[in-house]
mmCIF file of C-alpha atoms in Angstrom:
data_model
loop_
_atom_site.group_PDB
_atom_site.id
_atom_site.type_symbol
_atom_site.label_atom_id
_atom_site.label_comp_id
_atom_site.label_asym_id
_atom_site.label_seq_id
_atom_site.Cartn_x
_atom_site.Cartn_y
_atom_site.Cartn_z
ATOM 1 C CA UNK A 1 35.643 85.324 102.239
ATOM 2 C CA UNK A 2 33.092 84.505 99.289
ATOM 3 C CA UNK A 3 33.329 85.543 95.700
ATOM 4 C CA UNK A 4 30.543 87.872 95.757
ATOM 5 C CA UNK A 5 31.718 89.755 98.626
ATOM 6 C CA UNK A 6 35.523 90.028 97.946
ATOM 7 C CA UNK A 7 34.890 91.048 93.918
ATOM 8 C CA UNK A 8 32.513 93.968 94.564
ATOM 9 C CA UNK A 9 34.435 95.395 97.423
ATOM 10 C CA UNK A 10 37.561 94.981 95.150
ATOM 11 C CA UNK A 11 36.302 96.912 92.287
ATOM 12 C CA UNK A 12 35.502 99.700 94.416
ATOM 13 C CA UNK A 13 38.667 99.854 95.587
ATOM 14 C CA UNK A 14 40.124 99.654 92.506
ATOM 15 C CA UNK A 15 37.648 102.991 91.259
ATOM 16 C CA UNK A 16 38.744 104.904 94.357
ATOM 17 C CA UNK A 17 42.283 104.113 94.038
ATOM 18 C CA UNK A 18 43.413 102.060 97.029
ATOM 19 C CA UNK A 19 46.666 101.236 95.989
ATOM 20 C CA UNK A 20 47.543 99.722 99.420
ATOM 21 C CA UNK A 21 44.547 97.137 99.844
ATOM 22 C CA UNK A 22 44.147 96.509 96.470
ATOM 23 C CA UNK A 23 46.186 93.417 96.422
ATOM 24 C CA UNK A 24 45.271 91.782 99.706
ATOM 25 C CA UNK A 25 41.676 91.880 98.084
ATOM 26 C CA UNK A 26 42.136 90.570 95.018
ATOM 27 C CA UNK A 27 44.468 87.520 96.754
ATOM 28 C CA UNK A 28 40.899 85.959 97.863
ATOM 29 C CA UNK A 29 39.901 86.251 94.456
ATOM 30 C CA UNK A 30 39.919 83.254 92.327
ATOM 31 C CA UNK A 31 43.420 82.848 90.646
ATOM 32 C CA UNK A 32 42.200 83.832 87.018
ATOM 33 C CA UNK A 33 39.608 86.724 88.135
ATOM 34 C CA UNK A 34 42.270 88.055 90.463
ATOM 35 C CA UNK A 35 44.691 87.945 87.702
ATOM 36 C CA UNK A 36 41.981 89.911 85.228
ATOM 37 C CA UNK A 37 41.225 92.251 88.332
ATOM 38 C CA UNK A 38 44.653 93.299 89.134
ATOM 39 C CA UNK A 39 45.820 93.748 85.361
ATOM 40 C CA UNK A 40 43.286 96.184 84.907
ATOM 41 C CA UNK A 41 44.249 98.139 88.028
ATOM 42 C CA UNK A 42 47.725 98.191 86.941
ATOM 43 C CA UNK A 43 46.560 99.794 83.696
ATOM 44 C CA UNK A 44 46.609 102.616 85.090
ATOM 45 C CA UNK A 45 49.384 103.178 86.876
ATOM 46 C CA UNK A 46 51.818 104.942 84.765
ATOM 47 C CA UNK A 47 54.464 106.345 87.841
ATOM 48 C CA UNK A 48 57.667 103.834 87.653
ATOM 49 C CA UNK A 49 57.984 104.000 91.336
ATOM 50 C CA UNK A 50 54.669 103.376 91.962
ATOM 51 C CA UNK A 51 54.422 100.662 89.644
ATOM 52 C CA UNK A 52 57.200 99.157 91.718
ATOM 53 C CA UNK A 53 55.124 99.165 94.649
ATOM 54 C CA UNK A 54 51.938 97.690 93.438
ATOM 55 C CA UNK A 55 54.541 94.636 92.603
ATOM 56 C CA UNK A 56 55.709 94.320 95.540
ATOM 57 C CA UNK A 57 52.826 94.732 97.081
ATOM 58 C CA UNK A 58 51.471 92.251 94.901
ATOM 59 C CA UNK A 59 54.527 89.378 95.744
ATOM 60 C CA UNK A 60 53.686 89.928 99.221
ATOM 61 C CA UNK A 61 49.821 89.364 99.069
ATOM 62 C CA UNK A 62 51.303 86.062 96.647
ATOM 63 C CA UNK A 63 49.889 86.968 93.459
ATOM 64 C CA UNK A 64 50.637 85.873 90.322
ATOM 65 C CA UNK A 65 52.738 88.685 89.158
ATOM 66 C CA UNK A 66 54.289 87.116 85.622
ATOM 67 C CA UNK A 67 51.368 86.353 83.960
ATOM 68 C CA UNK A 68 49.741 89.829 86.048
ATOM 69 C CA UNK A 69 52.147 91.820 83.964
ATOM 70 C CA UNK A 70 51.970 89.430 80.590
ATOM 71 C CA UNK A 71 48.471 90.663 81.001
ATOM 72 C CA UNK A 72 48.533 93.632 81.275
ATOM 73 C CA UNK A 73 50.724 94.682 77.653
ATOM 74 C CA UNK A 74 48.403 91.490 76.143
ATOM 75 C CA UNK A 75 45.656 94.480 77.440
ATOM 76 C CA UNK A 76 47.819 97.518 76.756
ATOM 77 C CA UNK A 77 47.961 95.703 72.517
ATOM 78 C CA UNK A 78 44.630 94.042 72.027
ATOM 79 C CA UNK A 79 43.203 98.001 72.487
ATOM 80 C CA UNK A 80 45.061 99.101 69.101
ATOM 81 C CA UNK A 81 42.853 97.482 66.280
ATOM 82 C CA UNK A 82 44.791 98.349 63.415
ATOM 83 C CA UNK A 83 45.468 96.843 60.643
ATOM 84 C CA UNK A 84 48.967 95.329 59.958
ATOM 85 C CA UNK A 85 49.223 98.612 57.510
ATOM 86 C CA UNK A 86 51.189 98.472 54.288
ATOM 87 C CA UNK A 87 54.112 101.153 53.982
ATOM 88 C CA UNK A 88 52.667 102.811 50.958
ATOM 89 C CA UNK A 89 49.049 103.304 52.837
ATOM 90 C CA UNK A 90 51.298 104.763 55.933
ATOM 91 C CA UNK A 91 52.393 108.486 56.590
ATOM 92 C CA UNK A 92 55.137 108.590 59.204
ATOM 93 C CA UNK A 93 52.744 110.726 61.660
ATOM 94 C CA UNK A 94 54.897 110.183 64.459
ATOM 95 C CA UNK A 95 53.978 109.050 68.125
ATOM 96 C CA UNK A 96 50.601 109.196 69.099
ATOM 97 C CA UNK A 97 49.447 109.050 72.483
ATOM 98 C CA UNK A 98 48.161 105.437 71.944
ATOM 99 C CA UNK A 99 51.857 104.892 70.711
ATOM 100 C CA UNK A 100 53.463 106.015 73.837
ATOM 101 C CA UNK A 101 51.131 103.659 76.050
ATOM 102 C CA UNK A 102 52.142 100.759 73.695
ATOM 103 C CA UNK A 103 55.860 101.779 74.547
ATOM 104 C CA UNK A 104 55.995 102.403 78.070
ATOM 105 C CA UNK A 105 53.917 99.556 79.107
ATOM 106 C CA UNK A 106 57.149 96.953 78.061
ATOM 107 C CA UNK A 107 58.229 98.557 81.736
ATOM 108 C CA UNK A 108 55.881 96.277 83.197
ATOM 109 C CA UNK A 109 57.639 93.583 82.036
ATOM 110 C CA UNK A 110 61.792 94.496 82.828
ATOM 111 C CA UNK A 111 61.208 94.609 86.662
ATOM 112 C CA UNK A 112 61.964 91.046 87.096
ATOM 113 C CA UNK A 113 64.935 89.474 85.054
ATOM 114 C CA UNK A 114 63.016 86.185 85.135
ATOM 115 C CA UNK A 115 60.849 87.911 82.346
ATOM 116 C CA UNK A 116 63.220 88.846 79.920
ATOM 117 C CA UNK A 117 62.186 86.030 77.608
ATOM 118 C CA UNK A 118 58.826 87.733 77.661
ATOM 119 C CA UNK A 119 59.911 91.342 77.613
ATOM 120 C CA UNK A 120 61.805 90.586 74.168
ATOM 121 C CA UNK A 121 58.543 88.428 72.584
ATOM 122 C CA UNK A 122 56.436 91.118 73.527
ATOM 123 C CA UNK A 123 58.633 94.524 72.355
ATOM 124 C CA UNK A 124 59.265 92.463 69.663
ATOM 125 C CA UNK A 125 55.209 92.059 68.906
ATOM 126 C CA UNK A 126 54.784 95.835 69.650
ATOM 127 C CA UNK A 127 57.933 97.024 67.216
ATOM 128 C CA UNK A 128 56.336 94.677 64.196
ATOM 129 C CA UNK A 129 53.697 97.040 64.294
ATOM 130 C CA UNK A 130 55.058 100.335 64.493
ATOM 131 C CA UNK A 131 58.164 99.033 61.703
ATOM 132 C CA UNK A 132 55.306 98.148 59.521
ATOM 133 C CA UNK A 133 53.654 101.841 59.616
ATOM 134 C CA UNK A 134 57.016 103.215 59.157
ATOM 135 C CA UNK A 135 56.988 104.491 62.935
ATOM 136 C CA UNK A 136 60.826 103.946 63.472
ATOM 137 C CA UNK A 137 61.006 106.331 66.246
ATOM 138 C CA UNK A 138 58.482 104.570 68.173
ATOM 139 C CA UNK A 139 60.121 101.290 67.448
ATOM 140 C CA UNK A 140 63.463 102.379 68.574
ATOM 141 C CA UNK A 141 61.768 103.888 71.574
ATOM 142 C CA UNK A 142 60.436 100.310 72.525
ATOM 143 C CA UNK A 143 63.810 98.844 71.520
ATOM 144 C CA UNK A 144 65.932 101.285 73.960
ATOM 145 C CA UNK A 145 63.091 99.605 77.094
ATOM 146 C CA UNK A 146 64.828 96.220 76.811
ATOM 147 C CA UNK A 147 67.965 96.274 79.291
ATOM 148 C CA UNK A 148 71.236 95.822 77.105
ATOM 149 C CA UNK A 149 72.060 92.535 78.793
ATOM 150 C CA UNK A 150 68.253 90.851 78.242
ATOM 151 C CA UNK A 151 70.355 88.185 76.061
ATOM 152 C CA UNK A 152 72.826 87.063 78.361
ATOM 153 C CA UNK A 153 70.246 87.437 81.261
ATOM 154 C CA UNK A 154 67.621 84.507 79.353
ATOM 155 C CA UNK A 155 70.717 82.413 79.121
ATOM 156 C CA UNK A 156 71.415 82.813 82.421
ATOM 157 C CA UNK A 157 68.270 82.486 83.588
ATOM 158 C CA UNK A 158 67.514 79.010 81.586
ATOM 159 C CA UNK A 159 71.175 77.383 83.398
ATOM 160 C CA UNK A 160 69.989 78.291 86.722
ATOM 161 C CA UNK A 161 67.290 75.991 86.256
ATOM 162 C CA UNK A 162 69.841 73.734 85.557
ATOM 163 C CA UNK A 163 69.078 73.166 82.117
ATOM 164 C CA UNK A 164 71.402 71.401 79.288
ATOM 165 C CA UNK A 165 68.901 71.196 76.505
ATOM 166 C CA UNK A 166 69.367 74.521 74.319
ATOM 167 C CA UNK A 167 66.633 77.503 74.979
ATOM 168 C CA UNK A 168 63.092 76.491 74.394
ATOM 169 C CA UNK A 169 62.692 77.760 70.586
ATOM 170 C CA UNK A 170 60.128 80.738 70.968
ATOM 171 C CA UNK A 171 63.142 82.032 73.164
ATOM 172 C CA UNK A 172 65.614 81.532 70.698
ATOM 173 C CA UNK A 173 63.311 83.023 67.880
ATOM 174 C CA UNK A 174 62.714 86.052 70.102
ATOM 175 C CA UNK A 175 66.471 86.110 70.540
ATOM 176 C CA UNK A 176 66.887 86.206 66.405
ATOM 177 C CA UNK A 177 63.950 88.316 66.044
ATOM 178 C CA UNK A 178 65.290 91.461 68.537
ATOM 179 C CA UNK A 179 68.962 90.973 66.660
ATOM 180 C CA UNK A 180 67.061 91.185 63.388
ATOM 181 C CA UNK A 181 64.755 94.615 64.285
ATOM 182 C CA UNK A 182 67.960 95.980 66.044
ATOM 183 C CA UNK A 183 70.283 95.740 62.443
ATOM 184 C CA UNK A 184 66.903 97.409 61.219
ATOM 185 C CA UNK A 185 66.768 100.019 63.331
ATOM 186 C CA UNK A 186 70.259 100.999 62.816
ATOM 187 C CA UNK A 187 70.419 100.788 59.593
ATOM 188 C CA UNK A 188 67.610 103.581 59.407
ATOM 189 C CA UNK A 189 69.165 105.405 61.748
ATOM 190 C CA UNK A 190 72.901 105.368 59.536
ATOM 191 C CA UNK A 191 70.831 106.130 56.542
ATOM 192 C CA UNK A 192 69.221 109.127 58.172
ATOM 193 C CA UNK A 193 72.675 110.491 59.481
ATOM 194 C CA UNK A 194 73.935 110.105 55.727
ATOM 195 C CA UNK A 195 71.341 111.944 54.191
ATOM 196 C CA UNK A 196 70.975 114.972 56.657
ATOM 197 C CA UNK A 197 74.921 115.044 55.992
ATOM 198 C CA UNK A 198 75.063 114.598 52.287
ATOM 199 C CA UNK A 199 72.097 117.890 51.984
ATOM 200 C CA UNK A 200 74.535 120.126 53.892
ATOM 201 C CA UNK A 201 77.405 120.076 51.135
ATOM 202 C CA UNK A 202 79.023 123.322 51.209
ATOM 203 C CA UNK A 203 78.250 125.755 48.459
ATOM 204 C CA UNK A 204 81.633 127.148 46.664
ATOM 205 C CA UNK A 205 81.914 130.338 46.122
ATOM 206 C CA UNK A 206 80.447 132.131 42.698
ATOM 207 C CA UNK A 207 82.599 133.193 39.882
ATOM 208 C CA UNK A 208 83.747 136.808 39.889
ATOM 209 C CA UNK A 209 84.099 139.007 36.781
ATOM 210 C CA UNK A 210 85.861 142.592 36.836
ATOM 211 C CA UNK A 211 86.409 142.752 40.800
ATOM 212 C CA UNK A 212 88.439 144.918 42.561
ATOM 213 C CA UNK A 213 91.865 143.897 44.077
ATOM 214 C CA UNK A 214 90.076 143.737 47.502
ATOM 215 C CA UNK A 215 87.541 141.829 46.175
ATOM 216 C CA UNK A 216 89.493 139.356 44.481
ATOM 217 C CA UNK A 217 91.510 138.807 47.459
ATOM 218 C CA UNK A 218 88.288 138.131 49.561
ATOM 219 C CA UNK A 219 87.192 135.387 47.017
ATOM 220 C CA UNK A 220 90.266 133.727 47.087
ATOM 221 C CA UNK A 221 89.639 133.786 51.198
ATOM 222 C CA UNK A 222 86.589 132.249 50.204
ATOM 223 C CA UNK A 223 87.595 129.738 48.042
ATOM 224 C CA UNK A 224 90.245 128.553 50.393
ATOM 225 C CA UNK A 225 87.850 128.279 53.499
ATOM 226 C CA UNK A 226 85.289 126.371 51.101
ATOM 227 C CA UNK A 227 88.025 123.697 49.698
ATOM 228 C CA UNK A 228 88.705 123.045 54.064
ATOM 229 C CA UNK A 229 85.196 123.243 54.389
ATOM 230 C CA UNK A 230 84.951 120.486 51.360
ATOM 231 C CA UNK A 231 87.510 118.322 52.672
ATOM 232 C CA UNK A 232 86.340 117.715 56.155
ATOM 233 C CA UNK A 233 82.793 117.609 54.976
ATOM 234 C CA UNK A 234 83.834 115.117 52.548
ATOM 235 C CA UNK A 235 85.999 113.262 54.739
ATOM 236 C CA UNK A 236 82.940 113.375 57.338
ATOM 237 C CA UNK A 237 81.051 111.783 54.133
ATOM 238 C CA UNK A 238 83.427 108.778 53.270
ATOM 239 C CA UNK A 239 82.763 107.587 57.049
ATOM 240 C CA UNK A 240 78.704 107.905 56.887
ATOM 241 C CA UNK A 241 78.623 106.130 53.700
ATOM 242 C CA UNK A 242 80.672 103.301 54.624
ATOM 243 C CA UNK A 243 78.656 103.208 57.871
ATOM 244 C CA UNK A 244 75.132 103.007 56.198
ATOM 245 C CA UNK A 245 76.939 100.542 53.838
ATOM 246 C CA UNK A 246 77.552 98.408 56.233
ATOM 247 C CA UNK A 247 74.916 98.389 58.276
ATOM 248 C CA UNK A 248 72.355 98.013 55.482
ATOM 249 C CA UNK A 249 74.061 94.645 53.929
ATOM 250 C CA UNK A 250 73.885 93.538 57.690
ATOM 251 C CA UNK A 251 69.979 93.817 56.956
ATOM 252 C CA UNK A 252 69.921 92.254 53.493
ATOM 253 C CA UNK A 253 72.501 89.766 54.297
ATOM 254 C CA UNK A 254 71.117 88.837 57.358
ATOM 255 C CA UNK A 255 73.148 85.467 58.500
ATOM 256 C CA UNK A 256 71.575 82.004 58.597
ATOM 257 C CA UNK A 257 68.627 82.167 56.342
ATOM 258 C CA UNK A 258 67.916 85.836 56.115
ATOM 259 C CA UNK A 259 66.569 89.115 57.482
ATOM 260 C CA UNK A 260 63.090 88.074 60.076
ATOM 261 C CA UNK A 261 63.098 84.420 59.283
ATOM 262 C CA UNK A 262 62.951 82.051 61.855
ATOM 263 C CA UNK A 263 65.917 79.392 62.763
ATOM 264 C CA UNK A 264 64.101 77.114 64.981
ATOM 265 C CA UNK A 265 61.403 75.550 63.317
ATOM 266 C CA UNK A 266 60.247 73.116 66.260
ATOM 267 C CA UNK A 267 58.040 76.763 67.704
ATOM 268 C CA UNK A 268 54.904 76.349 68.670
ATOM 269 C CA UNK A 269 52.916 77.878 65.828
ATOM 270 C CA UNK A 270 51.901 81.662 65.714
ATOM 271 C CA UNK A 271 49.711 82.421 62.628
ATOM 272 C CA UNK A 272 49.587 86.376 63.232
ATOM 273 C CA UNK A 273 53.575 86.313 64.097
ATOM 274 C CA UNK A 274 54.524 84.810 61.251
ATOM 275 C CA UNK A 275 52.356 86.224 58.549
ATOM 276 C CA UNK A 276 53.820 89.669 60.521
ATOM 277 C CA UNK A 277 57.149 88.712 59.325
ATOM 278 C CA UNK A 278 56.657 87.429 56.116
ATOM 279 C CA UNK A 279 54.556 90.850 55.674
ATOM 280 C CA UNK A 280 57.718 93.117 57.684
ATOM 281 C CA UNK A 281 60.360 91.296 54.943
ATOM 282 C CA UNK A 282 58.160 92.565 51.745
ATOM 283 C CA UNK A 283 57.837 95.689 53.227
ATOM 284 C CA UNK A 284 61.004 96.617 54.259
ATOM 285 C CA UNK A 285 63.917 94.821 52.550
ATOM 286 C CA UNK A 286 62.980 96.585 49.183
ATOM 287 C CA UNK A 287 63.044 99.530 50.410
ATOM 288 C CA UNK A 288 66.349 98.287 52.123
ATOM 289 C CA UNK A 289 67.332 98.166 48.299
ATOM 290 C CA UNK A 290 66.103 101.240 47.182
ATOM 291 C CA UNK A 291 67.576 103.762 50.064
ATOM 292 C CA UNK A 292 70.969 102.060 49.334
ATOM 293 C CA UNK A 293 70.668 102.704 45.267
ATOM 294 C CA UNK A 294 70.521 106.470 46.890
ATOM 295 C CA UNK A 295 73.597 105.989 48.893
ATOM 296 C CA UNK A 296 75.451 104.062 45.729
ATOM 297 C CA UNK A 297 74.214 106.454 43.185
ATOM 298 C CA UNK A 298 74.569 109.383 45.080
ATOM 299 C CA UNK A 299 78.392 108.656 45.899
ATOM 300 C CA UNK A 300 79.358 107.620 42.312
ATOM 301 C CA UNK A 301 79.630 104.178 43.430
ATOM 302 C CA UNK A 302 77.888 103.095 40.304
ATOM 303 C CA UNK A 303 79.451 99.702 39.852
ATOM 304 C CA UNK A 304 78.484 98.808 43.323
ATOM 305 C CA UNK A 305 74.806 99.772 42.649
ATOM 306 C CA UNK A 306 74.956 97.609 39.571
ATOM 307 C CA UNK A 307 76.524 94.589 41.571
ATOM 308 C CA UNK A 308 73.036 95.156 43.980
ATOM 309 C CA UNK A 309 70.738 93.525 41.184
ATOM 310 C CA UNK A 310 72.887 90.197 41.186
ATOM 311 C CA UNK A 311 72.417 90.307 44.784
ATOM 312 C CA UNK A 312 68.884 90.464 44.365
ATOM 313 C CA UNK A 313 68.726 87.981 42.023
ATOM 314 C CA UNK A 314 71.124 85.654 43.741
ATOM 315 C CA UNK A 315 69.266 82.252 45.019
ATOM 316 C CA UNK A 316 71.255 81.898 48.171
ATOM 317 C CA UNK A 317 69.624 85.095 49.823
ATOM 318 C CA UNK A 318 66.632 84.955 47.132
ATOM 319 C CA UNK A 319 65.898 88.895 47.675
ATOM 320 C CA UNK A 320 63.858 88.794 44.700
ATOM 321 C CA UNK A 321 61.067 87.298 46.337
ATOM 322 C CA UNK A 322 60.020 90.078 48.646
ATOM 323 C CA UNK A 323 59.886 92.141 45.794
ATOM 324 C CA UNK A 324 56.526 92.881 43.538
ATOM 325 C CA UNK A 325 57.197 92.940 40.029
ATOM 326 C CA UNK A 326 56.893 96.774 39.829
ATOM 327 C CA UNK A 327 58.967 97.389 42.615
ATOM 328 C CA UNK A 328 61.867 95.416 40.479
ATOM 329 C CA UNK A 329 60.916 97.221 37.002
ATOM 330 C CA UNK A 330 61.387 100.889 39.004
ATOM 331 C CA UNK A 331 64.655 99.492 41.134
ATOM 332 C CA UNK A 332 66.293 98.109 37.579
ATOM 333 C CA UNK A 333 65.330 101.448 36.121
ATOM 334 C CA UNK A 334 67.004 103.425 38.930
ATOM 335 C CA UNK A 335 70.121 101.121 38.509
ATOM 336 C CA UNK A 336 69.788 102.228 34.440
ATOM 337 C CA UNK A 337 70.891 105.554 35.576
ATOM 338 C CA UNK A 338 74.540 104.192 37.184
ATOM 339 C CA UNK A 339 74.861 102.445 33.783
ATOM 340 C CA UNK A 340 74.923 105.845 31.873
ATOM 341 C CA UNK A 341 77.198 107.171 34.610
ATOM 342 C CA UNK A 342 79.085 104.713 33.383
ATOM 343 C CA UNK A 343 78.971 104.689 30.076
ATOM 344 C CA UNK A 344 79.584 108.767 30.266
ATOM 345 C CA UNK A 345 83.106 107.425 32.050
ATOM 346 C CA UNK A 346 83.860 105.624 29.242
ATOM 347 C CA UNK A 347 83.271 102.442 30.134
ATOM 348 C CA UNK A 348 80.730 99.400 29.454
ATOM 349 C CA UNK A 349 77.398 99.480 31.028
ATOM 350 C CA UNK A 350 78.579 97.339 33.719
ATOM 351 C CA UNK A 351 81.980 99.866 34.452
ATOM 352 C CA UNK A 352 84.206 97.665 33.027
ATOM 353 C CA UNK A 353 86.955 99.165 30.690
ATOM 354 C CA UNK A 354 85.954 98.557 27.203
ATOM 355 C CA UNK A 355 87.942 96.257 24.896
ATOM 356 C CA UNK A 356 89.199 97.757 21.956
#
């Protein structure tokens, strides 16, 4: 069957929506064109069952299908032309249409386990973007895509081929990389459950002047539902905080060399990937800092907050060079405020009990 005759015939079909001869077409198709041809079918197919069929139906005619699907999100990405936006220039406008293609098109690529390795490189490409325009719903929506055992799975997948050597290193960096946006993620997430919590503090009851007996005994009701009401919302409180905490030194402390750095080093080089990251740590690891002065100062944990600069400044997790030199004049500010807590408390600016 010639080239001429099999292409035209093939696009047609693919206009008109032949789902069931579209593959047996483009299987007499030069390898690359039928991998081009079939990629942009697949576009649009947005049904998860019926994207299940065209791969089947795509194994049986003997197409390529990993690099069909690679294709196809490479497609699905190259289409948004956005800049790798700053987070000051970005407003948090949600998901966009355009966003939810970016995010369910990863399905394409969790079919077969054997593509895990590129599932993870290529969610991970997709979440860069949307962390960097502050679009953390988006990002976690991607995240959620990847199966919960991906990990294990590449592992697995790299000693059936009977392989000793460790995991070629643009695995292993994905591997780091989908760790890294996942401590991110939740992080946010903590933060957000903290802050929607810490607003809802309940109001006590106002003072009362000349009441009646029934009155007064209805204020003291009052008063003694609101000091419950306190207690368990405090209690409720002490467990966010040392949640968000947690989960936010898990993103500034970020083991073996830090938060969206690379281990493996012997890569293959990725320009745009890496000046992503580099971009991803300035952008979000000071404001890492600054949501968890809120948390600090907001809970009276002044010392704490004050202890965050010499983390900054500390040269084993050098935080202080994702930071501009105004963002550290407005942190250290903010920080001056826990000092005069402090100093109200009668102690020295740095909470320490003053020597007499």
């Amino acid at each position: 069957m010639g080239l001429m005759t099999t292409e035209g015939p093939t696009r047609r079909l693919i206009c008109e929506k032949h789902t069931d001869l579209i593959a047996f077409y483009v299987s007499h198709l030069p390898q690359d064109i039928g991998i081009v041809q079939y990629a942009v079918f697949l576009e649009d197919v947005t049904e998860i069952e019926q994207r299940h069929h065209c791969l089947e139906l795509a194994k049986e005619a003997g197409l390529d299908v990993a690099t069909i699907t690679k294709t196809v999100v490479e497609n699905i990405c190259k289409k948004d032309a956005s800049e790798f936006t700053h987070h000051d220039l970005a407003i948090d406008t949600g998901t966009t249409e355009e966003d939810r293609l970016k995010i369910d098109v990863i399905d394409w690529l969790v079919f077969d386990p054997a593509q895990r390795a590129e599932a993870l490189k290529q969610s991970n490409a997709i979440m860069r973007k949307f962390l960097a325009s502050k679009k953390h719903e988006a990002a976690k929506d991607v995240f959620i895509k990847i199966p919960q055992d991906s990990i294990a799975e590449i592992y697995n997948q790299w000693e059936e081929q009977g392989m000793d050597s460790p995991l070629p290193a643009e695995d292993d960096n994905a591997i780091r990389e989908h760790l890294c946006i996942r401590a991110y993620l939740e992080a946010h997430e903590a933060f957000n459950e903290w802050f929607k919590h810490m607003s809802s503090m309940p109001q006590a009851p106002g003072q009362l002047s000349q009441a009646s007996f029934t009155e007064k005994v209805a204020h003291e009701l009052k008063e003694k539902k609101y000091e419950v009401d306190y207690g368990l919302w405090k209690g409720l409180l002490d467990a966010l905080t040392a949640d968000v905490k947690e989960k936010m030194y898990n993103v500034l402390l970020f083991v073996d060399g830090g938060w969206m750095v690379d281990v493996r080093e012997d890569a293959e080089d990725d320009p745009e990937r890496t000046h992503q990251m580099i971009m991803l740590r300035k952008l979000c690891l000071p404001m890492m800092c600054f949501l968890l002065h809120t948390v600090l100062y907001r809970t009276g944990q002044y010392q704490e907050d004050l202890r965050l600069a010499d983390l900054i400044a500390s040269e084993r997790h050098k935080l202080y060079m994702v930071f501009t030199k105004d963002e550290l004049l407005k942190l250290l500010q903010k920080m001056r405020e826990s000092s005069l807590m402090l100093l109200d408390q009668g102690l020295d600016p740095l909470g320490y009990e003053i020597q007499s």
